[in-house]
mmCIF file of C-alpha atoms in Angstrom:
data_model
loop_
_atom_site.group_PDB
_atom_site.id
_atom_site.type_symbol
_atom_site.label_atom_id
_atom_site.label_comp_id
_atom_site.label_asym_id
_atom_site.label_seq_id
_atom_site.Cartn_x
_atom_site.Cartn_y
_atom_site.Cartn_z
ATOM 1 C CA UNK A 1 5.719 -16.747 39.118
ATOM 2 C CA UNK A 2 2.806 -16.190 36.779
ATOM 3 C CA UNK A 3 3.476 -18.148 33.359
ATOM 4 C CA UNK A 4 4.001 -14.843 31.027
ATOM 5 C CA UNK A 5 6.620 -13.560 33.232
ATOM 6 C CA UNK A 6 8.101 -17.035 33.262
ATOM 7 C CA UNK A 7 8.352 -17.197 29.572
ATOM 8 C CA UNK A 8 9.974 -13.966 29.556
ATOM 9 C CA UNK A 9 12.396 -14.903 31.504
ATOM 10 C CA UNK A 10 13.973 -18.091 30.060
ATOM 11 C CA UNK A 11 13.654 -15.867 26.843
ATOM 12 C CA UNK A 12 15.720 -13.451 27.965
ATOM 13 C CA UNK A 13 18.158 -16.083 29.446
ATOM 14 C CA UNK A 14 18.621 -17.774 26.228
ATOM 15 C CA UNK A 15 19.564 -14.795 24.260
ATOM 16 C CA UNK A 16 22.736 -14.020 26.848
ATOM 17 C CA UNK A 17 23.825 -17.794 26.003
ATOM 18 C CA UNK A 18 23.200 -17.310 22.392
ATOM 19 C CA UNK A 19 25.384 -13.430 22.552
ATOM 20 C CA UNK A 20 27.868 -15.893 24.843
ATOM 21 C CA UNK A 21 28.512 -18.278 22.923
ATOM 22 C CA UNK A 22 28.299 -16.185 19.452
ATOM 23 C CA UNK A 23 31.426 -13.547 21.515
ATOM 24 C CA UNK A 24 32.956 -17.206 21.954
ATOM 25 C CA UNK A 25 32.602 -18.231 18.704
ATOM 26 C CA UNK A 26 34.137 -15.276 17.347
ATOM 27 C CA UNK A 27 37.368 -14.687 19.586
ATOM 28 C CA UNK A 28 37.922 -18.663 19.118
ATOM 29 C CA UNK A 29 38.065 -17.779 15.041
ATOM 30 C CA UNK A 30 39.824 -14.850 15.161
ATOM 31 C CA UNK A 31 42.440 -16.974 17.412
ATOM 32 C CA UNK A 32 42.271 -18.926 14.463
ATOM 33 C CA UNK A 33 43.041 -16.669 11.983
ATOM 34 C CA UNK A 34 45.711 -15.142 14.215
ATOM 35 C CA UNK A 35 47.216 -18.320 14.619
ATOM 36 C CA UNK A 36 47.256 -19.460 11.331
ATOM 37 C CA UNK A 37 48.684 -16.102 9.856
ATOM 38 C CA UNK A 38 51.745 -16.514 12.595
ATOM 39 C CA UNK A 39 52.541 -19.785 11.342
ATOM 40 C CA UNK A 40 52.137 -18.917 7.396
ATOM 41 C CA UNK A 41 54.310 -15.999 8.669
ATOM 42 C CA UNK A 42 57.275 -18.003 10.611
ATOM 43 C CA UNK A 43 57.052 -21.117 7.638
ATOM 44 C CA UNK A 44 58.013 -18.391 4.972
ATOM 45 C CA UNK A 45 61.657 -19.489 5.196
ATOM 46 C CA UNK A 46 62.642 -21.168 2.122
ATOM 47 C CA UNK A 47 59.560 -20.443 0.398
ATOM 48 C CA UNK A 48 59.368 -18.339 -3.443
ATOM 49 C CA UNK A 49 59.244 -14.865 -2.611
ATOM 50 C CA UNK A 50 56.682 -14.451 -5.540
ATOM 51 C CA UNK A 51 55.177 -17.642 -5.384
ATOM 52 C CA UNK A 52 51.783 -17.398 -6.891
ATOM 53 C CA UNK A 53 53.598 -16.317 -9.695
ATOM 54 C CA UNK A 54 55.344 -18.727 -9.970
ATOM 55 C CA UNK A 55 52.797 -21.203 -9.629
ATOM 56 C CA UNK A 56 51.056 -20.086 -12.556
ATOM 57 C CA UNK A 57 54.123 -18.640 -14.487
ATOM 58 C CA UNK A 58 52.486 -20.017 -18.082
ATOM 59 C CA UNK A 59 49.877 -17.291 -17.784
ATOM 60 C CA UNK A 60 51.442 -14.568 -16.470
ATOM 61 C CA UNK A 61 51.082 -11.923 -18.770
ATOM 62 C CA UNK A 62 51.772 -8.166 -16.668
ATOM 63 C CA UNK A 63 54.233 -7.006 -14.167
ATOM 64 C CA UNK A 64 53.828 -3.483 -12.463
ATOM 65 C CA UNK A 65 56.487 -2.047 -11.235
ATOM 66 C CA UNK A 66 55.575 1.632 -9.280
ATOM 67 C CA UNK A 67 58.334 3.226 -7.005
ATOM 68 C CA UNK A 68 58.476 7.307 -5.989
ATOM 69 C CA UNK A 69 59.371 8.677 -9.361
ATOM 70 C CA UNK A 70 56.888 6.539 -11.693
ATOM 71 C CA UNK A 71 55.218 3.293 -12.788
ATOM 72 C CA UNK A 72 55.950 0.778 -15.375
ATOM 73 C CA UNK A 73 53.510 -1.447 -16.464
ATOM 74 C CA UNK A 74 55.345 -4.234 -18.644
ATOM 75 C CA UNK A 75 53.235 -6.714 -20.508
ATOM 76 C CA UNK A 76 53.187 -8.972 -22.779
ATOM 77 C CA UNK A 77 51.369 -8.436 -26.741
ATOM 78 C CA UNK A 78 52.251 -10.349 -29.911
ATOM 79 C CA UNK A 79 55.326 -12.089 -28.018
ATOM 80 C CA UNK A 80 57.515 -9.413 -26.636
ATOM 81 C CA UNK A 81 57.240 -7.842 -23.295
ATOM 82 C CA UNK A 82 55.962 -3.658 -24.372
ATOM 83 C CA UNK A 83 55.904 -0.779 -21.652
ATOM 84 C CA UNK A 84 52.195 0.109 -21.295
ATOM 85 C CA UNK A 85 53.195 3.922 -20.662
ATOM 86 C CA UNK A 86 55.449 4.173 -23.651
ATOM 87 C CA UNK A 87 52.596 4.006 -26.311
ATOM 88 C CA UNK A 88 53.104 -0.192 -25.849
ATOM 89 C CA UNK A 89 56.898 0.426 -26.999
ATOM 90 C CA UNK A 90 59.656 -2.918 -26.545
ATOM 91 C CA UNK A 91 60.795 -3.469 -22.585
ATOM 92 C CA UNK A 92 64.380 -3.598 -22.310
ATOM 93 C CA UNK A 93 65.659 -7.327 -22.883
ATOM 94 C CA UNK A 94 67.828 -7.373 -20.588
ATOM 95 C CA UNK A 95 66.386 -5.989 -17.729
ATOM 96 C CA UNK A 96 62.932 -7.859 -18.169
ATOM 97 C CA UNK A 97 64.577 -10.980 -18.238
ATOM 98 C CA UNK A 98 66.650 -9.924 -15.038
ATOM 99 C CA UNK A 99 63.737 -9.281 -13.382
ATOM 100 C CA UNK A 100 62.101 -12.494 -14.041
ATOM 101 C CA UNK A 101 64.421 -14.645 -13.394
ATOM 102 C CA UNK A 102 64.896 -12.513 -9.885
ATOM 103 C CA UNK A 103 61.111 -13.200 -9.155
ATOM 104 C CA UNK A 104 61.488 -16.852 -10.033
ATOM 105 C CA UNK A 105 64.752 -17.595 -8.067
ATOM 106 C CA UNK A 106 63.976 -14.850 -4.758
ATOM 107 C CA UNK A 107 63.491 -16.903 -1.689
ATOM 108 C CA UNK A 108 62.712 -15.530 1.938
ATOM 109 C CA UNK A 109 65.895 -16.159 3.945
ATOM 110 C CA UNK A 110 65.051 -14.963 7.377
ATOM 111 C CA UNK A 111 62.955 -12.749 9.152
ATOM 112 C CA UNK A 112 64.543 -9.253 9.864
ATOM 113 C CA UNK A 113 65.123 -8.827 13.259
ATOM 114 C CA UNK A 114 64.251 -4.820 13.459
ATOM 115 C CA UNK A 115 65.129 -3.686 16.509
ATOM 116 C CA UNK A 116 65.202 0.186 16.084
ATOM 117 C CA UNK A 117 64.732 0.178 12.295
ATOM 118 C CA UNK A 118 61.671 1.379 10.611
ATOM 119 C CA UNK A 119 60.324 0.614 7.415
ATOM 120 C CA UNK A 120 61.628 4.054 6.058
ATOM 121 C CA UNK A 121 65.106 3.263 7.088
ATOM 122 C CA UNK A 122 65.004 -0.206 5.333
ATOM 123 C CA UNK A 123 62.804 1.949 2.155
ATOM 124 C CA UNK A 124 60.100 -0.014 2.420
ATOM 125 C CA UNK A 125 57.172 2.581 2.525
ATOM 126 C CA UNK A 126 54.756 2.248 -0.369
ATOM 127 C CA UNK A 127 55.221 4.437 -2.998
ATOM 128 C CA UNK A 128 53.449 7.868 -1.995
ATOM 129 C CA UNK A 129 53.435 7.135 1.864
ATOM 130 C CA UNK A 130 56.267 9.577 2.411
ATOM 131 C CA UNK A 131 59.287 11.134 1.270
ATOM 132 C CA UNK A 132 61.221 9.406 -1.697
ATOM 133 C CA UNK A 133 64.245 8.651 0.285
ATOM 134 C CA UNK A 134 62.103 6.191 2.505
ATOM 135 C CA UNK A 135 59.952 4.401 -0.436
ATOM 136 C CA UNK A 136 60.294 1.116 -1.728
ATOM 137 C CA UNK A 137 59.944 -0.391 -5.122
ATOM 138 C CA UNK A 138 56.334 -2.225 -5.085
ATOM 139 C CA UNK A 139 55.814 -5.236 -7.918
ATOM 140 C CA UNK A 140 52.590 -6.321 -8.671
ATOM 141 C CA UNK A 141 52.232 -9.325 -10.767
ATOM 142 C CA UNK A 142 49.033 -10.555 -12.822
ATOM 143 C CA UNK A 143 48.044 -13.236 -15.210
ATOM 144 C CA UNK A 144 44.863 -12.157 -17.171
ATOM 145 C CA UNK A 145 43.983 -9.538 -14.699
ATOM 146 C CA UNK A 146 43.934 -11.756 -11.811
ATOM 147 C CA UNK A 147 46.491 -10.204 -8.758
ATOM 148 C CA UNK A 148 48.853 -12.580 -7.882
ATOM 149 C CA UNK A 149 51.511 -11.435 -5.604
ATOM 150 C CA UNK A 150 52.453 -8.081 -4.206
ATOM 151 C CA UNK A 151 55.916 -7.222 -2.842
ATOM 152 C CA UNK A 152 57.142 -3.816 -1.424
ATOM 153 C CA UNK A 153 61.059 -4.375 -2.247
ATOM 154 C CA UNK A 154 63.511 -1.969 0.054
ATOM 155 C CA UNK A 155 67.300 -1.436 0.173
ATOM 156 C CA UNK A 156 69.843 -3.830 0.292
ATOM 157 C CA UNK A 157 71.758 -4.804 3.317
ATOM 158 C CA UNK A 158 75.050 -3.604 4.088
ATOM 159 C CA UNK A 159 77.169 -6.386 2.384
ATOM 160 C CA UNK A 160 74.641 -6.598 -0.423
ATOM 161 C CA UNK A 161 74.442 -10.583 -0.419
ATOM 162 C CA UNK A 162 70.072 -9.489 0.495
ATOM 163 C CA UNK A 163 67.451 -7.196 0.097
ATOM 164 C CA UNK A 164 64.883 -6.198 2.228
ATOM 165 C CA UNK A 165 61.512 -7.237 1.016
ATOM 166 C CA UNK A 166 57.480 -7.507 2.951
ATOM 167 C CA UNK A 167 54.360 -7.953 1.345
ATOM 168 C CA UNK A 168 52.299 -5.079 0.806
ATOM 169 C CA UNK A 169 49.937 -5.502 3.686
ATOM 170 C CA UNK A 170 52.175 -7.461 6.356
ATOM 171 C CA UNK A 171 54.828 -5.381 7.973
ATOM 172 C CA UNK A 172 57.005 -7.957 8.767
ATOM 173 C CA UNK A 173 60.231 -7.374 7.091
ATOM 174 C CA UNK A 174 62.625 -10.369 5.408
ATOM 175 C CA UNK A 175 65.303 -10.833 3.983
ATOM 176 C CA UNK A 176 65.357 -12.382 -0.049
ATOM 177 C CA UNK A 177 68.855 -13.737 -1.054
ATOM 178 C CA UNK A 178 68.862 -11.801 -4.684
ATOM 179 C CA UNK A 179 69.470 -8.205 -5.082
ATOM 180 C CA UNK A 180 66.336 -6.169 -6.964
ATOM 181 C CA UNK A 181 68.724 -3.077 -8.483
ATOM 182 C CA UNK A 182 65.550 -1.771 -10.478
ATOM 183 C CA UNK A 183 65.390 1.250 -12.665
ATOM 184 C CA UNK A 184 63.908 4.726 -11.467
ATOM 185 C CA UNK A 185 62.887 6.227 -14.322
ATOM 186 C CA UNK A 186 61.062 5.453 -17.270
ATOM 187 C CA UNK A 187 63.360 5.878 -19.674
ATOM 188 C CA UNK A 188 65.778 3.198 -18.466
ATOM 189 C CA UNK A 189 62.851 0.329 -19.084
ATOM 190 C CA UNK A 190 62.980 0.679 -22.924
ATOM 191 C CA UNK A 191 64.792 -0.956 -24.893
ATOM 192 C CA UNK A 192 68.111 0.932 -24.850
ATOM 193 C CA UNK A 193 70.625 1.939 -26.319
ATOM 194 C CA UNK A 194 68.776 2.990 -29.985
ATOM 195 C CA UNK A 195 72.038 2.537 -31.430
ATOM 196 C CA UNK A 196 75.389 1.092 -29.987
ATOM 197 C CA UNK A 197 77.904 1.523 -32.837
ATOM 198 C CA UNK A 198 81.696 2.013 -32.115
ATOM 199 C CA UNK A 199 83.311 4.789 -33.460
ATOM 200 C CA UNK A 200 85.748 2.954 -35.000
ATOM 201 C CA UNK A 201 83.037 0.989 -37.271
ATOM 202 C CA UNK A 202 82.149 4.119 -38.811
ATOM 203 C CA UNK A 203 82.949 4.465 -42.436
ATOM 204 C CA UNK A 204 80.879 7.339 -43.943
ATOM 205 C CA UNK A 205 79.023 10.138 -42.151
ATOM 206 C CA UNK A 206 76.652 12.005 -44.675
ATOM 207 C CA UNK A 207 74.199 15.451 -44.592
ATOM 208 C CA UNK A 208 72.235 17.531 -45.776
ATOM 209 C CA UNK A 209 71.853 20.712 -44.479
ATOM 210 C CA UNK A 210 70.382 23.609 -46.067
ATOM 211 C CA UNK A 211 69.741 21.879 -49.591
ATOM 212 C CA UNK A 212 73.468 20.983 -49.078
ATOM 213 C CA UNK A 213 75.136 17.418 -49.254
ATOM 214 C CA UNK A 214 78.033 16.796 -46.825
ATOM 215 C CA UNK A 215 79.646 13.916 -46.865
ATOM 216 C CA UNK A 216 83.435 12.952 -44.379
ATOM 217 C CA UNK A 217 84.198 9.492 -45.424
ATOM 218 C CA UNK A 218 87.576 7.121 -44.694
ATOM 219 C CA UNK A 219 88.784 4.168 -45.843
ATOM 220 C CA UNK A 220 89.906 2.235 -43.169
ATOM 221 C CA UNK A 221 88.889 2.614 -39.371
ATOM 222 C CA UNK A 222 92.376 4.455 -38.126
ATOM 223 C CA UNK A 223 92.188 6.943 -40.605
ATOM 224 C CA UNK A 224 90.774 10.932 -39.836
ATOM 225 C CA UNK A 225 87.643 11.505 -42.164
ATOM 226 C CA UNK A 226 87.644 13.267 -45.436
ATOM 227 C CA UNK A 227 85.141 15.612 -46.932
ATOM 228 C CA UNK A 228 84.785 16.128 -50.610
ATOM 229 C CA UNK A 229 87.268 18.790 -50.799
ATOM 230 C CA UNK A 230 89.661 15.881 -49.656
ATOM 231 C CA UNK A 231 90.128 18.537 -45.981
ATOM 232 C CA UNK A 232 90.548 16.128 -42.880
ATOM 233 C CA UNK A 233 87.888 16.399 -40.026
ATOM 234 C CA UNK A 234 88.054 15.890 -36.365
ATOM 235 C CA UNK A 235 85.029 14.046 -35.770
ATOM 236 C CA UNK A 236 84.909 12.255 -32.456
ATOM 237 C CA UNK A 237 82.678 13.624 -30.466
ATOM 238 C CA UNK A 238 79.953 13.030 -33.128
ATOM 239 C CA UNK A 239 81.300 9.709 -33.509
ATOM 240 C CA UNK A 240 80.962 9.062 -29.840
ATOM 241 C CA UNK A 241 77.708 9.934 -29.698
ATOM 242 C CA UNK A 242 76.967 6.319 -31.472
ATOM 243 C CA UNK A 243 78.386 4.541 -28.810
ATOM 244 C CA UNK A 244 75.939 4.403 -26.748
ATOM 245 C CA UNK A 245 72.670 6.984 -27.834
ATOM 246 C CA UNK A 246 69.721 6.349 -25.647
ATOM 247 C CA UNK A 247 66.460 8.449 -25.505
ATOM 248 C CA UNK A 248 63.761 9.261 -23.083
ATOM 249 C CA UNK A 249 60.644 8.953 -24.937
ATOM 250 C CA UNK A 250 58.874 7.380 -27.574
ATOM 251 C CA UNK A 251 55.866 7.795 -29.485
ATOM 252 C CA UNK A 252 54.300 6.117 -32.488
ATOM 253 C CA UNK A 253 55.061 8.284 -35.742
ATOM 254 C CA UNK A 254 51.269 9.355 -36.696
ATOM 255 C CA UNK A 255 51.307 11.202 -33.180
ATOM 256 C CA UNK A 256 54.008 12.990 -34.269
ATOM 257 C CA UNK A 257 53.150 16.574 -34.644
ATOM 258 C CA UNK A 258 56.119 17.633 -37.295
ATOM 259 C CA UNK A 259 54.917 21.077 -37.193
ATOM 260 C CA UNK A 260 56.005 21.760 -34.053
ATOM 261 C CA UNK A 261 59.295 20.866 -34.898
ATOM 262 C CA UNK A 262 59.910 22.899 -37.640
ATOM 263 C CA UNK A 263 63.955 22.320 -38.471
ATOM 264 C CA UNK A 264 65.228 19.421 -39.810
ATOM 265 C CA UNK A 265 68.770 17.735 -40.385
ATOM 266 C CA UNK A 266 69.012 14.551 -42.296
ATOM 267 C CA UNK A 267 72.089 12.205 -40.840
ATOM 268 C CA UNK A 268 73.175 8.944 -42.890
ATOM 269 C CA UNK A 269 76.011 6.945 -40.961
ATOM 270 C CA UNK A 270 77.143 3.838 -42.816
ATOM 271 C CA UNK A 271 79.612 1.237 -41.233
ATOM 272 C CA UNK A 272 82.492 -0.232 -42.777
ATOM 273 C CA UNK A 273 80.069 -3.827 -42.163
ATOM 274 C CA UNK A 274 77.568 -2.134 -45.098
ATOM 275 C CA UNK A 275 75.087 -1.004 -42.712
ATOM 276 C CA UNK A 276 73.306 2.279 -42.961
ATOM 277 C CA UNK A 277 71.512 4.172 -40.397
ATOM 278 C CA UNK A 278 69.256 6.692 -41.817
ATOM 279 C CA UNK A 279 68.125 9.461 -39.284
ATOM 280 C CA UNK A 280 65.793 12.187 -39.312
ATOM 281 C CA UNK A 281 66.373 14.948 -36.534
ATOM 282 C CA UNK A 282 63.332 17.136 -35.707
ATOM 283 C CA UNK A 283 64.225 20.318 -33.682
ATOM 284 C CA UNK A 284 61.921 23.205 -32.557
ATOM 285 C CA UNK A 285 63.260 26.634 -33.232
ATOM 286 C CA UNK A 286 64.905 26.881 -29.783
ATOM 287 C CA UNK A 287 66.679 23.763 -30.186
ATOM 288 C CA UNK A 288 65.551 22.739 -27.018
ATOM 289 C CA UNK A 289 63.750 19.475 -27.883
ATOM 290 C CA UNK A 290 65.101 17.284 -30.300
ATOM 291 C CA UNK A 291 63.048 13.873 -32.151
ATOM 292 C CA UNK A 292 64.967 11.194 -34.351
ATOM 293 C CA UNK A 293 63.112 9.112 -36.871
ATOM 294 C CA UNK A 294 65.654 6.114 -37.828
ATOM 295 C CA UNK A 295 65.428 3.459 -40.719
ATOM 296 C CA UNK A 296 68.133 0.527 -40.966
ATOM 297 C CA UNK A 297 69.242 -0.411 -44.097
ATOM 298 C CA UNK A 298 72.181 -2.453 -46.177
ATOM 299 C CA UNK A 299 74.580 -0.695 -49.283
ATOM 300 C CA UNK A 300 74.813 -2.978 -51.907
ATOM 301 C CA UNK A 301 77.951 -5.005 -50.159
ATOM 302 C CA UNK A 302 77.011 -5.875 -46.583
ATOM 303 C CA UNK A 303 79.006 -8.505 -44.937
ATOM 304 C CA UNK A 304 77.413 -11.536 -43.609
ATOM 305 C CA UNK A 305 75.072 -10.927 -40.922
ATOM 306 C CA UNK A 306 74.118 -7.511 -41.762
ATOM 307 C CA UNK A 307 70.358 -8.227 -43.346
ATOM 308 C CA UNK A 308 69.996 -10.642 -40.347
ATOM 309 C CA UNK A 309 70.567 -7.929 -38.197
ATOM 310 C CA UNK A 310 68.401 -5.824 -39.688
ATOM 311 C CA UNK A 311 65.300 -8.268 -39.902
ATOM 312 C CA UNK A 312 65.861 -8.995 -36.573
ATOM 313 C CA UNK A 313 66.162 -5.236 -35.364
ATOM 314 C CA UNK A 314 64.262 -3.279 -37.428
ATOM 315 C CA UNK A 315 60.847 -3.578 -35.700
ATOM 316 C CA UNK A 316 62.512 -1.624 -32.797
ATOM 317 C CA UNK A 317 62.683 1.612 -35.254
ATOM 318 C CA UNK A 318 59.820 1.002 -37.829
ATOM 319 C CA UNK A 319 56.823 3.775 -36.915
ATOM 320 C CA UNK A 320 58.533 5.280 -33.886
ATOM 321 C CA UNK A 321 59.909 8.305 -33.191
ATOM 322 C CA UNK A 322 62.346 9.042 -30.551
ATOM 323 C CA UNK A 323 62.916 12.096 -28.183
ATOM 324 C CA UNK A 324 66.817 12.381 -27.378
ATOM 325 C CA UNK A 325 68.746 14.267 -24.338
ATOM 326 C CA UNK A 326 69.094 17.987 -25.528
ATOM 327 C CA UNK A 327 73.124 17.958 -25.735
ATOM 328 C CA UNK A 328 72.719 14.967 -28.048
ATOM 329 C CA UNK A 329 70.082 16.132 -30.089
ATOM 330 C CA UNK A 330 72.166 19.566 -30.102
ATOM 331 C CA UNK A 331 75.535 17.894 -31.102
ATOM 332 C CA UNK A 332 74.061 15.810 -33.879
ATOM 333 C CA UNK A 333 71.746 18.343 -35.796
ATOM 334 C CA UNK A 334 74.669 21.048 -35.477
ATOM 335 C CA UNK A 335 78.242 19.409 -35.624
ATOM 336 C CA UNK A 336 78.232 18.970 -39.428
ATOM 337 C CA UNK A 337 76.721 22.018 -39.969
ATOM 338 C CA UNK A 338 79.961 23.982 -37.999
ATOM 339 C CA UNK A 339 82.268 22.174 -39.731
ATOM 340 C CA UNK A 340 81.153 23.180 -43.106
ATOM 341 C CA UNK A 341 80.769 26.958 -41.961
#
């Protein structure tokens, strides 16, 4: 064989053993990987569902929290956990802390055993894969921008002692041994109720309407309220409305566009504890929409406890307006006004 087609030859010959053993090389690491990721998989038992986070719990700082209806990015600034889509308003105590402690207790129990059950019928789609009914709750956790863990979190089982959970890019499904019962809207994330006062702790409901002061006081908690014509009023389902008022949004008071809302009732509820609630009801002229500006105050014989309550509370009201439920709004900034008629 002439010496140039010789050479040619053994080149050619070496580069098959070089693709050989490179194909080799490769299926024998992606064997590797394969094998690795089953046993990571099947050693999850027992382990922290949210792990990383846990891991480096000092510094994490954000939790996202995105299911079919919307996403709430809680973080934390100047000590308290704020709602990045609420203008940075106060997270709900509460529920934060629920949540956390969740995240740092949830263990993987044991792998869910399928069988004819999709990942809709458990809800654990990603939010925006398909129809709301079928979509999970996904919780993304970060500590100075760095990702940490990623959990789709689905419906709980049929006795409700676990809840289906799977990381967002592994479709094997577990079971966690703490139940995620997580808000779907907004709303419910902030810090709620904006006031929670029994009717029963109301002393004096004040107005004015129309360049008008109205005033229904009483002198002890069992008695009807009085106006200043000394005529008994039937007040409780403006009373009730203190119980428990909530709202659904919130924006900082220099985005407040007052002109939009041109009507305007003035509320001042003071308890029989000396506290005084000062609210400012914004309507538009189809009292459709209603916004409350609140201030927290003392009159000049508070009880003990009441000017620790408000330096502790006040923050939560201070430069923030507050859109309420349109029968709320509607029975506050009218009731009064009826009654006087």
């Amino acid at each position: 064989m002439p010496a140039g087609l010789k050479g040619c030859s053994m080149t050619k010959k070496s580069l098959i053993i070089g693709l050989v053993l490179m194909f080799a090389s490769m299926i024998f690491a992606f064997c590797g990987i394969w094998l690795t990721t089953m046993e990571e998989q099947s050693n999850l038992s027992g382990k922290l569902l949210f792990e990383h986070t846990a891991d480096q719990g000092a510094d994490f700082d954000r939790a996202v929290i995105t299911n079919a209806d919307t996403t709430a990015t809680i973080e934390l600034k100047d000590g308290f956990w704020r709602i990045r889509e609420a203008h940075g308003y106060y997270a709900n105590f509460a529920l934060a802390n629920a949540l956390f402690i969740n995240m740092n207790q949830s263990r993987y129990f044991i792998e869910a055993d399928l069988k004819q059950q999709s990942l809709s019928e458990l809800k654990l789609l990603l939010p925006g894969e398909g129809e709301a009914a079928a979509t999970g709750t996904l919780i993304q956790t970060f500590a100075q921008d760095k990702l940490l863990d990623e959990i789709v979190v689905g419906k709980n089982t049929a006795d409700n002692l676990y809840t289906y959970v799977r990381k967002k890019n592994d479709n094997h499904v577990w079971l966690v041994n703490n139940d995620f019962t997580l808000p779907q809207k907004l709303y419910s994330w902030f810090q709620q109720p904006l006031l929670n006062y029994a009717p029963e702790q109301i002393r004096t409901i004040s107005a004015e309407i129309d360049d008008k002061d109205i005033e229904y006081t009483r002198l002890t908690p069992r008695e009807p309220f009085t106006n200043q014509r000394g005529e008994q009023a039937t007040l409780t389902l403006f009373a009730d409305v203190f119980s428990f008022l909530t709202f659904q949004e919130v924006i900082p008071e220099n985005e407040f566009k007052e002109a939009d809302f041109p009507l305007r009732t003035d509320l001042e509820i003071t308890l029989f504890n000396g506290l005084v609630t000062d609210i400012s009801l914004f309507s538009n002229s189809e009292q459709k929409t209603f916004w409350a500006q609140i201030k927290i105050s003392t009159n000049r014989l508070p009880t003990l406890g009441v000017n620790d309550y408000i330096k502790n509370n006040s923050f939560y009201y201070d430069g923030w307006l507050f859109k309420l439920a349109p029968e709320t709004g509607y029975i506050l900034f009218n009731t009064l006004a009826k009654k006087e008629q």
